[in-house]
Amino acid sequence: MSNNQNKKLYIETIGCAMNVRDSEHIIAELKDKEGYHLTDDAKTADLILINTCSVREKPVHKLFSEIGAFNKIKKEDAKIGICGCTASHLGEEILKKAPSVSFVLGARNVSKITKALHEDKFVDVGIDYDESKYVFGEFRSSPYKAFVNISIGCDKSCTYCIVPHTRGNEVSIPPYIIINEVKRAVENGAKEIFLLGQNVNNYGIRFSDKDIKNIDFSDLLEMVSEIDGVERIRFTSPHPLHMDDKFLNVFASNPKICKSMHMPLQSGSNEILKQMKRGYSKEWFIQRALKLRELVKDVHISTDVIVAFPGESEKDFEDTLDVVNKVRFEQMFSFKYSPRPFTKAAAFLNQIPGEVGSARLKTLQDLHTNIIDEISYLQKGKRYQVLFEELKPDGMIAGRSDNNFMVQVAGSEQLLGKIADVVITNPKRMVLYGELVE
Ligand code: 5AD
Ligand code: SF4
């Protein structure tokens, strides 16, 4: 450990839950091995890290203006490091364009953060490195909710997606490492375990220990649920292709598993799904979602949708609207297709004009806003279990129901970290307001 115990770290995290967890790992390494402490004031930091995302183009563009802005305010000898998916995809180019940057560390190389810090102009963005058995120190942003990685990388080759290029092939983390981490989190007060991976329900596809065999995601869910102290389990992201009956049945029957499922649709058109290489059809997707609704009362289904993928016709887009109408997702994240480097679809010749994409995005979002309003209205009178996590300034306290609705009730800090029953009395689009059940 370094002698200087007062060094300050400022870290900015963009992107998915995986990136949030990578930042927590980076913070743990720098605390334990280098004596850093977190600060939320970049001006006083000795090290400024940007943990980036490259799934769409916007954050990548923003990176260089952000580096410029940090340069203006940082202490003279403070270092700037770039981590995460944009670090992976731009690599050396970042140092060329922004000479003030001290190191570039890819999303598959998080455990090398201390090495990066001590080597001049360090760049490592390799995607073959196997971090699946590296045990990171303990740092968690939330005292009640613990992110736990169950795999690294992604084995799929969706033609729009840069992630396999930034995070490499999929390797599952051995179950004993996951179980130990869950136990440690629970001992430190976590109530909810959030299992993370690019394709969680493909778990067990490959381990770096060849002798670990015959364990899939459903088995892992059961193992985690048997750990004393685990009250709730969530996970993201599952892939619709791997939503077999075994998985849906474990999801439905295990009382510790929160009744909220992310089902990234991407498109409702069979032709576009084929071009995207998603591996499932519109019919399979609808059938799985409706089966889920049949098995689990009040299940919350969220989705990701991309509009204006190359070649998407009006008819293809209508198929997407049709699935949204049939499944009636409780939550939808929707994006206009953004061509990404190293992806197959970026080279497709039938790209869709930007204004067509914007119009489709609006149509889709308007449709979904109506659906959300109807769904919210129907929540009146329902009773949900809520884990309270955040005090609001106006005497309210906020948390998530087990089926992932944002709920607020009047209450004090005594409720923080507690799970309590709430009846919804005043549902709004973004928040369901309710009352505690005594
Ligand atoms: N363009 C637009 N959206 C994308 N996503 C992934 N790649 C792209 C892209 N090239 C979306 C997908 C994914 C979510 C995390 O981001 O919907 O599920
Ligand atoms: Fe997460 Fe993908 Fe963004 Fe990387 S590119 S941070 S994996 S969403």
Short mmCIF file of C-alpha atoms and ligand atoms in Angstrom, two decimals:
data_model
loop_
_atom_site.label_atom_id
_atom_site.label_comp_id
_atom_site.label_asym_id
_atom_site.label_seq_id
_atom_site.Cartn_x
_atom_site.Cartn_y
_atom_site.Cartn_z
CA MET A 1 0.00 0.00 0.00
CA SER A 2 1.17 3.51 -0.77
CA ASN A 3 2.24 5.86 2.08
CA ASN A 4 0.08 8.69 0.90
CA GLN A 5 -3.35 7.91 2.34
CA ASN A 6 -4.97 11.19 1.35
CA LYS A 7 -5.09 10.94 -2.41
CA LYS A 8 -8.42 11.76 -3.93
CA LEU A 9 -10.21 10.01 -6.76
CA TYR A 10 -12.96 11.54 -8.87
CA ILE A 11 -14.76 9.05 -11.10
CA GLU A 12 -17.45 9.63 -13.68
CA THR A 13 -19.43 6.63 -14.87
CA ILE A 14 -21.45 6.49 -18.06
CA GLY A 15 -23.36 3.49 -19.42
CA CYS A 16 -24.90 0.31 -18.13
CA ALA A 17 -24.99 -1.45 -14.75
CA MET A 18 -21.92 -3.42 -15.83
CA ASN A 19 -20.01 -0.17 -16.07
CA VAL A 20 -21.30 0.96 -12.69
CA ARG A 21 -19.96 -2.27 -11.21
CA ASP A 22 -16.63 -1.84 -13.04
CA SER A 23 -16.34 1.60 -11.41
CA GLU A 24 -17.01 0.07 -8.00
CA HIS A 25 -14.24 -2.48 -8.68
CA ILE A 26 -11.85 0.30 -9.73
CA ILE A 27 -12.66 2.28 -6.58
CA ALA A 28 -12.09 -0.81 -4.39
CA GLU A 29 -8.69 -1.47 -5.99
CA LEU A 30 -7.55 2.13 -5.65
CA LYS A 31 -8.75 2.36 -2.05
CA ASP A 32 -7.23 -0.92 -0.90
CA LYS A 33 -3.95 -0.80 -2.81
CA GLU A 34 -3.23 2.89 -3.35
CA GLY A 35 -4.98 4.62 -0.45
CA TYR A 36 -7.36 6.71 -2.58
CA HIS A 37 -10.57 8.23 -1.23
CA LEU A 38 -13.52 9.26 -3.33
CA THR A 39 -14.32 12.91 -3.91
CA ASP A 40 -17.18 14.47 -5.83
CA ASP A 41 -15.13 17.59 -6.56
CA ALA A 42 -12.93 17.07 -9.63
CA LYS A 43 -10.96 20.25 -8.83
CA THR A 44 -9.40 18.69 -5.74
CA ALA A 45 -8.81 15.21 -7.22
CA ASP A 46 -5.37 13.66 -7.73
CA LEU A 47 -6.84 11.22 -10.21
CA ILE A 48 -9.78 11.82 -12.54
CA LEU A 49 -11.27 8.75 -14.21
CA ILE A 50 -13.90 8.65 -16.93
CA ASN A 51 -15.47 5.21 -17.22
CA THR A 52 -17.03 5.40 -20.65
CA CYS A 53 -19.71 3.74 -22.77
CA SER A 54 -19.63 3.27 -26.53
CA VAL A 55 -22.89 1.53 -27.27
CA ARG A 56 -24.16 4.63 -29.05
CA GLU A 57 -22.25 7.47 -30.66
CA LYS A 58 -23.15 10.39 -28.40
CA PRO A 59 -21.08 9.61 -25.28
CA VAL A 60 -18.06 8.89 -27.50
CA HIS A 61 -18.31 12.39 -29.01
CA LYS A 62 -18.65 13.89 -25.56
CA LEU A 63 -15.50 12.20 -24.26
CA PHE A 64 -13.01 14.63 -25.76
CA SER A 65 -14.89 17.74 -24.70
CA GLU A 66 -15.08 16.29 -21.20
CA ILE A 67 -11.34 15.64 -21.12
CA GLY A 68 -10.88 19.29 -22.18
CA ALA A 69 -13.19 20.50 -19.42
CA PHE A 70 -11.37 18.46 -16.76
CA ASN A 71 -8.03 19.79 -18.04
CA LYS A 72 -9.18 23.33 -17.33
CA ILE A 73 -10.13 22.70 -13.71
CA LYS A 74 -7.88 19.91 -12.50
CA LYS A 75 -4.91 20.31 -10.13
CA GLU A 76 -1.66 20.73 -12.03
CA ASP A 77 -0.24 17.29 -11.29
CA ALA A 78 -3.57 15.41 -11.31
CA LYS A 79 -3.78 12.50 -13.72
CA ILE A 80 -6.64 11.74 -16.10
CA GLY A 81 -7.40 8.11 -16.97
CA ILE A 82 -9.95 6.76 -19.46
CA CYS A 83 -11.55 3.39 -18.77
CA GLY A 84 -14.46 1.35 -20.09
CA CYS A 85 -15.92 0.58 -23.48
CA THR A 86 -14.80 3.71 -25.35
CA ALA A 87 -11.32 3.19 -23.96
CA SER A 88 -11.53 -0.33 -25.45
CA HIS A 89 -12.67 0.81 -28.84
CA LEU A 90 -10.46 3.89 -29.31
CA GLY A 91 -7.35 2.69 -27.42
CA GLU A 92 -4.13 4.50 -28.41
CA GLU A 93 -6.11 7.07 -30.41
CA ILE A 94 -7.24 8.67 -27.13
CA LEU A 95 -3.63 9.45 -26.17
CA LYS A 96 -2.98 10.92 -29.63
CA LYS A 97 -6.03 13.15 -29.57
CA ALA A 98 -5.77 14.06 -25.90
CA PRO A 99 -2.11 14.07 -24.79
CA SER A 100 -3.11 15.11 -21.27
CA VAL A 101 -4.53 11.63 -20.68
CA SER A 102 -2.19 9.43 -18.62
CA PHE A 103 -3.64 6.01 -19.35
CA VAL A 104 -6.29 4.08 -21.26
CA LEU A 105 -7.70 0.94 -19.68
CA GLY A 106 -10.21 -1.25 -21.53
CA ALA A 107 -13.40 -2.75 -20.10
CA ARG A 108 -11.85 -6.24 -20.04
CA ASN A 109 -8.82 -5.13 -18.01
CA VAL A 110 -10.29 -3.46 -14.93
CA SER A 111 -8.06 -5.37 -12.49
CA LYS A 112 -4.98 -3.71 -14.06
CA ILE A 113 -5.96 -0.27 -12.77
CA THR A 114 -3.03 0.01 -10.33
CA LYS A 115 -0.58 -1.01 -13.04
CA ALA A 116 -2.10 1.61 -15.35
CA LEU A 117 -1.57 4.24 -12.70
CA HIS A 118 2.16 3.63 -12.38
CA GLU A 119 3.17 3.19 -16.02
CA ASP A 120 3.67 6.19 -18.22
CA LYS A 121 1.12 6.35 -21.08
CA PHE A 122 -0.22 2.89 -20.26
CA VAL A 123 -2.67 1.46 -22.81
CA ASP A 124 -4.27 -1.96 -22.45
CA VAL A 125 -7.47 -2.60 -24.32
CA GLY A 126 -6.97 -6.31 -25.08
CA ILE A 127 -10.11 -8.44 -25.10
CA ASP A 128 -8.51 -11.82 -24.40
CA TYR A 129 -7.57 -11.19 -20.80
CA ASP A 130 -9.44 -13.49 -18.41
CA GLU A 131 -10.54 -11.62 -15.30
CA SER A 132 -13.22 -14.15 -14.44
CA LYS A 133 -11.40 -15.42 -11.33
CA TYR A 134 -10.07 -12.09 -10.07
CA VAL A 135 -11.50 -11.29 -6.65
CA PHE A 136 -11.92 -7.53 -6.27
CA GLY A 137 -12.07 -5.69 -2.95
CA GLU A 138 -15.33 -4.52 -1.43
CA PHE A 139 -16.84 -1.21 -2.46
CA ARG A 140 -20.54 -0.62 -3.02
CA SER A 141 -22.36 2.59 -3.87
CA SER A 142 -25.57 1.42 -2.20
CA PRO A 143 -25.65 -0.13 1.28
CA TYR A 144 -28.82 -2.12 0.50
CA LYS A 145 -28.28 -3.29 -3.05
CA ALA A 146 -25.24 -5.26 -4.21
CA PHE A 147 -24.24 -5.66 -7.84
CA VAL A 148 -22.50 -9.01 -8.39
CA ASN A 149 -20.96 -9.90 -11.76
CA ILE A 150 -21.64 -13.43 -12.95
CA SER A 151 -19.88 -13.28 -16.31
CA ILE A 152 -17.60 -11.13 -18.38
CA GLY A 153 -17.87 -10.42 -22.12
CA CYS A 154 -20.53 -11.43 -24.60
CA ASP A 155 -20.67 -14.38 -27.00
CA LYS A 156 -23.43 -13.06 -29.22
CA SER A 157 -22.78 -11.25 -32.45
CA CYS A 158 -25.74 -8.90 -32.77
CA THR A 159 -24.85 -6.98 -35.90
CA TYR A 160 -25.52 -3.51 -34.39
CA CYS A 161 -23.56 -4.00 -31.18
CA ILE A 162 -20.03 -2.93 -30.34
CA VAL A 163 -19.91 -4.76 -26.99
CA PRO A 164 -18.32 -8.05 -28.16
CA HIS A 165 -15.55 -5.85 -29.56
CA THR A 166 -15.06 -3.94 -26.30
CA ARG A 167 -15.61 -6.71 -23.77
CA GLY A 168 -14.58 -9.83 -25.72
CA ASN A 169 -15.86 -13.40 -25.46
CA GLU A 170 -18.12 -14.57 -22.70
CA VAL A 171 -16.59 -16.30 -19.67
CA SER A 172 -18.72 -17.25 -16.67
CA ILE A 173 -17.41 -16.46 -13.22
CA PRO A 174 -17.09 -19.67 -11.13
CA PRO A 175 -20.09 -20.25 -8.83
CA TYR A 176 -17.93 -20.42 -5.68
CA ILE A 177 -16.61 -16.88 -6.34
CA ILE A 178 -20.16 -15.59 -6.89
CA ILE A 179 -21.47 -17.30 -3.75
CA ASN A 180 -18.62 -15.92 -1.62
CA GLU A 181 -19.24 -12.44 -2.95
CA VAL A 182 -22.96 -12.66 -2.23
CA LYS A 183 -22.22 -13.86 1.32
CA ARG A 184 -19.79 -10.97 1.83
CA ALA A 185 -22.35 -8.45 0.52
CA VAL A 186 -25.07 -9.80 2.80
CA GLU A 187 -22.74 -9.69 5.82
CA ASN A 188 -22.16 -6.03 4.98
CA GLY A 189 -25.89 -5.30 5.02
CA ALA A 190 -27.08 -5.86 1.43
CA LYS A 191 -30.70 -7.01 1.13
CA GLU A 192 -30.94 -7.15 -2.62
CA ILE A 193 -28.48 -8.98 -4.87
CA PHE A 194 -28.33 -7.76 -8.46
CA LEU A 195 -26.66 -10.34 -10.72
CA LEU A 196 -24.96 -8.81 -13.75
CA GLY A 197 -23.79 -10.00 -17.13
CA GLN A 198 -24.30 -9.18 -20.80
CA ASN A 199 -26.37 -12.35 -21.22
CA VAL A 200 -27.08 -13.65 -17.75
CA ASN A 201 -29.24 -16.58 -18.81
CA ASN A 202 -26.42 -17.91 -20.96
CA TYR A 203 -24.54 -18.50 -17.68
CA GLY A 204 -22.39 -21.63 -17.61
CA ILE A 205 -21.54 -21.52 -21.30
CA ARG A 206 -17.78 -21.48 -20.57
CA PHE A 207 -15.61 -21.34 -17.43
CA SER A 208 -11.89 -20.84 -17.27
CA ASP A 209 -11.80 -23.87 -14.90
CA LYS A 210 -12.56 -26.71 -17.27
CA ASP A 211 -13.83 -28.96 -14.45
CA ILE A 212 -16.84 -26.76 -13.61
CA LYS A 213 -19.72 -28.26 -15.58
CA ASN A 214 -23.46 -28.63 -15.76
CA ILE A 215 -24.59 -25.44 -14.10
CA ASP A 216 -26.88 -22.97 -15.78
CA PHE A 217 -28.43 -19.66 -14.77
CA SER A 218 -31.52 -21.26 -13.25
CA ASP A 219 -29.26 -23.38 -11.01
CA LEU A 220 -27.27 -20.30 -10.04
CA LEU A 221 -30.44 -18.41 -9.13
CA GLU A 222 -31.49 -21.24 -6.83
CA MET A 223 -28.03 -21.36 -5.22
CA VAL A 224 -28.00 -17.62 -4.55
CA SER A 225 -31.52 -17.74 -3.14
CA GLU A 226 -30.45 -20.34 -0.59
CA ILE A 227 -27.92 -17.98 1.02
CA ASP A 228 -29.14 -16.72 4.40
CA GLY A 229 -29.76 -13.01 4.44
CA VAL A 230 -30.49 -12.66 0.71
CA GLU A 231 -33.95 -11.13 0.61
CA ARG A 232 -34.27 -10.18 -3.03
CA ILE A 233 -32.61 -11.18 -6.26
CA ARG A 234 -32.61 -9.19 -9.48
CA PHE A 235 -30.59 -9.71 -12.64
CA THR A 236 -29.82 -8.04 -15.93
CA SER A 237 -29.68 -8.62 -18.85
CA PRO A 238 -31.30 -11.85 -19.85
CA HIS A 239 -31.60 -12.73 -23.55
CA PRO A 240 -35.04 -13.65 -24.93
CA LEU A 241 -33.50 -16.55 -26.89
CA HIS A 242 -32.49 -18.34 -23.66
CA MET A 243 -35.83 -17.93 -21.90
CA ASP A 244 -36.58 -21.63 -21.73
CA ASP A 245 -39.30 -23.17 -19.56
CA LYS A 246 -36.85 -24.12 -16.79
CA PHE A 247 -35.76 -20.50 -16.47
CA LEU A 248 -39.29 -19.08 -16.55
CA ASN A 249 -40.44 -21.61 -13.96
CA VAL A 250 -37.59 -20.83 -11.55
CA PHE A 251 -38.27 -17.13 -12.08
CA ALA A 252 -41.95 -17.62 -11.34
CA SER A 253 -41.67 -19.96 -8.38
CA ASN A 254 -38.70 -18.70 -6.36
CA PRO A 255 -40.08 -16.16 -3.88
CA LYS A 256 -36.78 -14.31 -3.52
CA ILE A 257 -36.59 -13.48 -7.22
CA CYS A 258 -38.09 -10.05 -7.90
CA LYS A 259 -40.87 -10.22 -10.42
CA SER A 260 -39.29 -7.98 -12.96
CA MET A 261 -37.85 -9.23 -16.24
CA HIS A 262 -35.91 -7.33 -18.87
CA MET A 263 -36.72 -8.70 -22.33
CA PRO A 264 -34.72 -6.74 -24.92
CA LEU A 265 -36.91 -6.96 -28.04
CA GLN A 266 -34.78 -4.74 -30.33
CA SER A 267 -37.23 -5.25 -33.22
CA GLY A 268 -40.59 -6.91 -33.78
CA SER A 269 -39.90 -7.75 -37.42
CA ASN A 270 -38.68 -11.23 -38.26
CA GLU A 271 -36.64 -9.93 -41.18
CA ILE A 272 -34.92 -7.28 -39.05
CA LEU A 273 -34.37 -9.75 -36.17
CA LYS A 274 -32.63 -11.97 -38.72
CA GLN A 275 -30.48 -9.09 -39.97
CA MET A 276 -29.66 -8.23 -36.36
CA LYS A 277 -28.75 -11.92 -35.70
CA ARG A 278 -30.91 -12.00 -32.58
CA GLY A 279 -31.69 -15.71 -32.89
CA TYR A 280 -35.42 -15.52 -32.06
CA SER A 281 -38.60 -14.67 -33.93
CA LYS A 282 -41.40 -12.22 -33.23
CA GLU A 283 -43.66 -15.17 -32.40
CA TRP A 284 -41.19 -16.70 -29.91
CA PHE A 285 -40.77 -13.35 -28.18
CA ILE A 286 -44.51 -12.75 -27.81
CA GLN A 287 -45.13 -16.31 -26.68
CA ARG A 288 -42.41 -16.08 -23.97
CA ALA A 289 -43.66 -12.71 -22.73
CA LEU A 290 -47.29 -13.84 -22.57
CA LYS A 291 -46.25 -17.07 -20.84
CA LEU A 292 -44.46 -14.95 -18.27
CA ARG A 293 -47.59 -12.89 -17.71
CA GLU A 294 -49.55 -16.11 -17.28
CA LEU A 295 -47.06 -17.56 -14.77
CA VAL A 296 -46.44 -14.45 -12.70
CA LYS A 297 -49.17 -12.13 -11.47
CA ASP A 298 -48.22 -8.46 -11.79
CA VAL A 299 -44.93 -9.25 -13.54
CA HIS A 300 -43.04 -6.16 -14.75
CA ILE A 301 -41.53 -6.56 -18.21
CA SER A 302 -39.08 -3.98 -19.53
CA THR A 303 -37.51 -3.86 -22.95
CA ASP A 304 -34.99 -2.20 -25.27
CA VAL A 305 -36.04 -1.30 -28.80
CA ILE A 306 -33.97 0.00 -31.70
CA VAL A 307 -35.76 1.83 -34.52
CA ALA A 308 -34.45 2.49 -38.04
CA PHE A 309 -32.02 -0.41 -38.15
CA PRO A 310 -30.66 -0.60 -41.74
CA GLY A 311 -33.38 -1.81 -44.13
CA GLU A 312 -36.25 -1.33 -41.66
CA SER A 313 -39.38 -0.76 -43.76
CA GLU A 314 -42.64 0.82 -42.58
CA LYS A 315 -44.03 -2.71 -42.33
CA ASP A 316 -41.06 -3.85 -40.19
CA PHE A 317 -41.60 -0.89 -37.91
CA GLU A 318 -45.31 -1.73 -37.64
CA ASP A 319 -44.31 -5.21 -36.47
CA THR A 320 -42.37 -3.55 -33.65
CA LEU A 321 -45.42 -1.46 -32.72
CA ASP A 322 -47.50 -4.64 -32.85
CA VAL A 323 -45.27 -6.40 -30.29
CA VAL A 324 -45.34 -3.32 -28.04
CA ASN A 325 -49.14 -3.35 -28.26
CA LYS A 326 -49.36 -7.05 -27.50
CA VAL A 327 -46.84 -7.28 -24.66
CA ARG A 328 -47.59 -3.86 -23.14
CA PHE A 329 -44.17 -3.40 -21.54
CA GLU A 330 -44.17 -1.70 -18.16
CA GLN A 331 -40.95 0.07 -19.16
CA MET A 332 -39.28 0.68 -22.50
CA PHE A 333 -35.86 2.04 -23.42
CA SER A 334 -35.90 3.05 -27.07
CA PHE A 335 -33.11 4.17 -29.34
CA LYS A 336 -32.56 5.34 -32.86
CA TYR A 337 -30.09 3.00 -34.56
CA SER A 338 -26.55 4.36 -34.34
CA PRO A 339 -23.91 2.84 -36.65
CA ARG A 340 -20.97 1.67 -34.55
CA PRO A 341 -17.41 0.92 -35.63
CA PHE A 342 -16.42 -2.77 -35.98
CA THR A 343 -20.07 -3.84 -36.33
CA LYS A 344 -21.51 -5.66 -39.35
CA ALA A 345 -24.59 -3.45 -39.62
CA ALA A 346 -22.50 -0.27 -39.95
CA ALA A 347 -21.44 -1.55 -43.39
CA PHE A 348 -24.99 -2.41 -44.54
CA LEU A 349 -25.88 -0.34 -47.57
CA ASN A 350 -29.53 0.28 -46.71
CA GLN A 351 -29.06 2.78 -43.85
CA ILE A 352 -32.21 4.71 -42.91
CA PRO A 353 -32.23 8.54 -43.07
CA GLY A 354 -31.96 10.21 -39.66
CA GLU A 355 -35.30 12.03 -39.89
CA VAL A 356 -37.16 8.76 -40.60
CA GLY A 357 -35.56 7.28 -37.49
CA SER A 358 -36.52 10.31 -35.39
CA ALA A 359 -40.14 10.14 -36.58
CA ARG A 360 -40.36 6.40 -35.83
CA LEU A 361 -38.83 6.90 -32.41
CA LYS A 362 -41.46 9.51 -31.63
CA THR A 363 -44.32 7.28 -32.84
CA LEU A 364 -43.03 4.41 -30.72
CA GLN A 365 -42.51 6.55 -27.63
CA ASP A 366 -45.95 8.17 -27.95
CA LEU A 367 -47.55 4.74 -28.18
CA HIS A 368 -45.65 3.58 -25.13
CA THR A 369 -46.48 6.69 -23.11
CA ASN A 370 -50.17 5.87 -23.58
CA ILE A 371 -49.55 2.29 -22.50
CA ILE A 372 -47.63 3.43 -19.40
CA ASP A 373 -50.45 5.80 -18.45
CA GLU A 374 -52.94 2.94 -18.66
CA ILE A 375 -50.65 0.60 -16.71
CA SER A 376 -50.02 3.23 -14.01
CA TYR A 377 -53.75 3.89 -13.60
CA LEU A 378 -54.33 0.17 -13.06
CA GLN A 379 -51.90 0.14 -10.12
CA LYS A 380 -54.35 1.97 -7.87
CA GLY A 381 -55.23 -0.24 -4.88
CA LYS A 382 -52.44 -2.78 -5.53
CA ARG A 383 -50.27 -3.90 -2.64
CA TYR A 384 -46.53 -4.23 -3.22
CA GLN A 385 -43.41 -4.94 -1.18
CA VAL A 386 -41.01 -2.00 -1.43
CA LEU A 387 -37.33 -1.76 -0.49
CA PHE A 388 -36.83 1.84 0.62
CA GLU A 389 -33.59 3.38 -0.53
CA GLU A 390 -33.74 7.15 -0.84
CA LEU A 391 -34.99 10.04 1.26
CA LYS A 392 -36.63 12.81 -0.74
CA PRO A 393 -36.47 16.44 0.43
CA ASP A 394 -40.25 16.75 0.81
CA GLY A 395 -40.74 14.20 3.62
CA MET A 396 -41.17 11.35 1.15
CA ILE A 397 -39.12 8.20 0.91
CA ALA A 398 -38.59 6.28 -2.34
CA GLY A 399 -37.93 2.69 -3.24
CA ARG A 400 -38.68 -0.02 -5.76
CA SER A 401 -41.47 -2.53 -5.51
CA ASP A 402 -40.39 -6.11 -6.07
CA ASN A 403 -41.86 -5.75 -9.56
CA ASN A 404 -39.68 -2.72 -10.17
CA PHE A 405 -42.09 0.20 -9.95
CA MET A 406 -40.73 3.38 -8.39
CA VAL A 407 -42.85 3.92 -5.28
CA GLN A 408 -42.93 6.81 -2.80
CA VAL A 409 -44.62 7.10 0.59
CA ALA A 410 -44.45 9.66 3.38
CA GLY A 411 -41.76 8.48 5.77
CA SER A 412 -38.48 9.06 7.53
CA GLU A 413 -34.98 7.59 7.49
CA GLN A 414 -36.17 4.79 9.76
CA LEU A 415 -37.51 3.14 6.64
CA LEU A 416 -34.18 3.24 4.78
CA GLY A 417 -33.01 -0.26 3.92
CA LYS A 418 -36.30 -1.79 5.06
CA ILE A 419 -38.77 -3.78 3.01
CA ALA A 420 -42.37 -2.84 3.76
CA ASP A 421 -45.84 -3.36 2.29
CA VAL A 422 -47.38 -0.41 0.49
CA VAL A 423 -50.81 0.14 -1.00
CA ILE A 424 -50.78 2.35 -4.08
CA THR A 425 -53.18 5.26 -3.65
CA ASN A 426 -52.11 7.80 -6.24
CA PRO A 427 -50.36 6.36 -9.30
CA LYS A 428 -48.50 8.73 -11.61
CA ARG A 429 -46.59 8.00 -14.82
CA MET A 430 -43.12 7.93 -13.24
CA VAL A 431 -43.90 7.30 -9.58
CA LEU A 432 -46.61 5.34 -7.80
CA TYR A 433 -47.49 7.18 -4.59
CA GLY A 434 -48.85 5.04 -1.79
CA GLU A 435 -49.34 4.44 1.89
CA LEU A 436 -47.61 2.04 4.22
CA VAL A 437 -49.70 -0.90 5.35
CA GLU A 438 -49.49 -0.95 9.15
N1 5AD B 1 -27.67 1.71 -31.93
C1 5AD B 1 -28.73 1.99 -31.13
N2 5AD B 1 -28.97 1.32 -29.99
C2 5AD B 1 -28.10 0.34 -29.66
N3 5AD B 1 -28.09 -0.50 -28.60
C3 5AD B 1 -27.01 -1.30 -28.71
N4 5AD B 1 -26.31 -1.00 -29.83
C4 5AD B 1 -26.99 0.02 -30.43
C5 5AD B 1 -26.78 0.74 -31.63
N5 5AD B 1 -25.75 0.49 -32.44
C6 5AD B 1 -29.14 -0.53 -27.58
C7 5AD B 1 -29.80 -1.90 -27.54
C8 5AD B 1 -29.27 -2.48 -26.26
C9 5AD B 1 -29.10 -1.25 -25.42
C10 5AD B 1 -28.19 -1.41 -24.25
O1 5AD B 1 -28.57 -0.30 -26.31
O2 5AD B 1 -31.20 -1.72 -27.47
O3 5AD B 1 -30.13 -3.44 -25.70
FE1 SF4 B 2 -22.28 -1.19 -21.01
FE2 SF4 B 2 -22.35 -1.72 -23.60
FE3 SF4 B 2 -22.04 0.76 -22.82
FE4 SF4 B 2 -20.08 -1.02 -22.54
S1 SF4 B 2 -20.93 -0.29 -24.48
S2 SF4 B 2 -20.81 0.45 -21.00
S3 SF4 B 2 -21.22 -2.87 -22.07
S4 SF4 B 2 -23.86 -0.48 -22.49
#
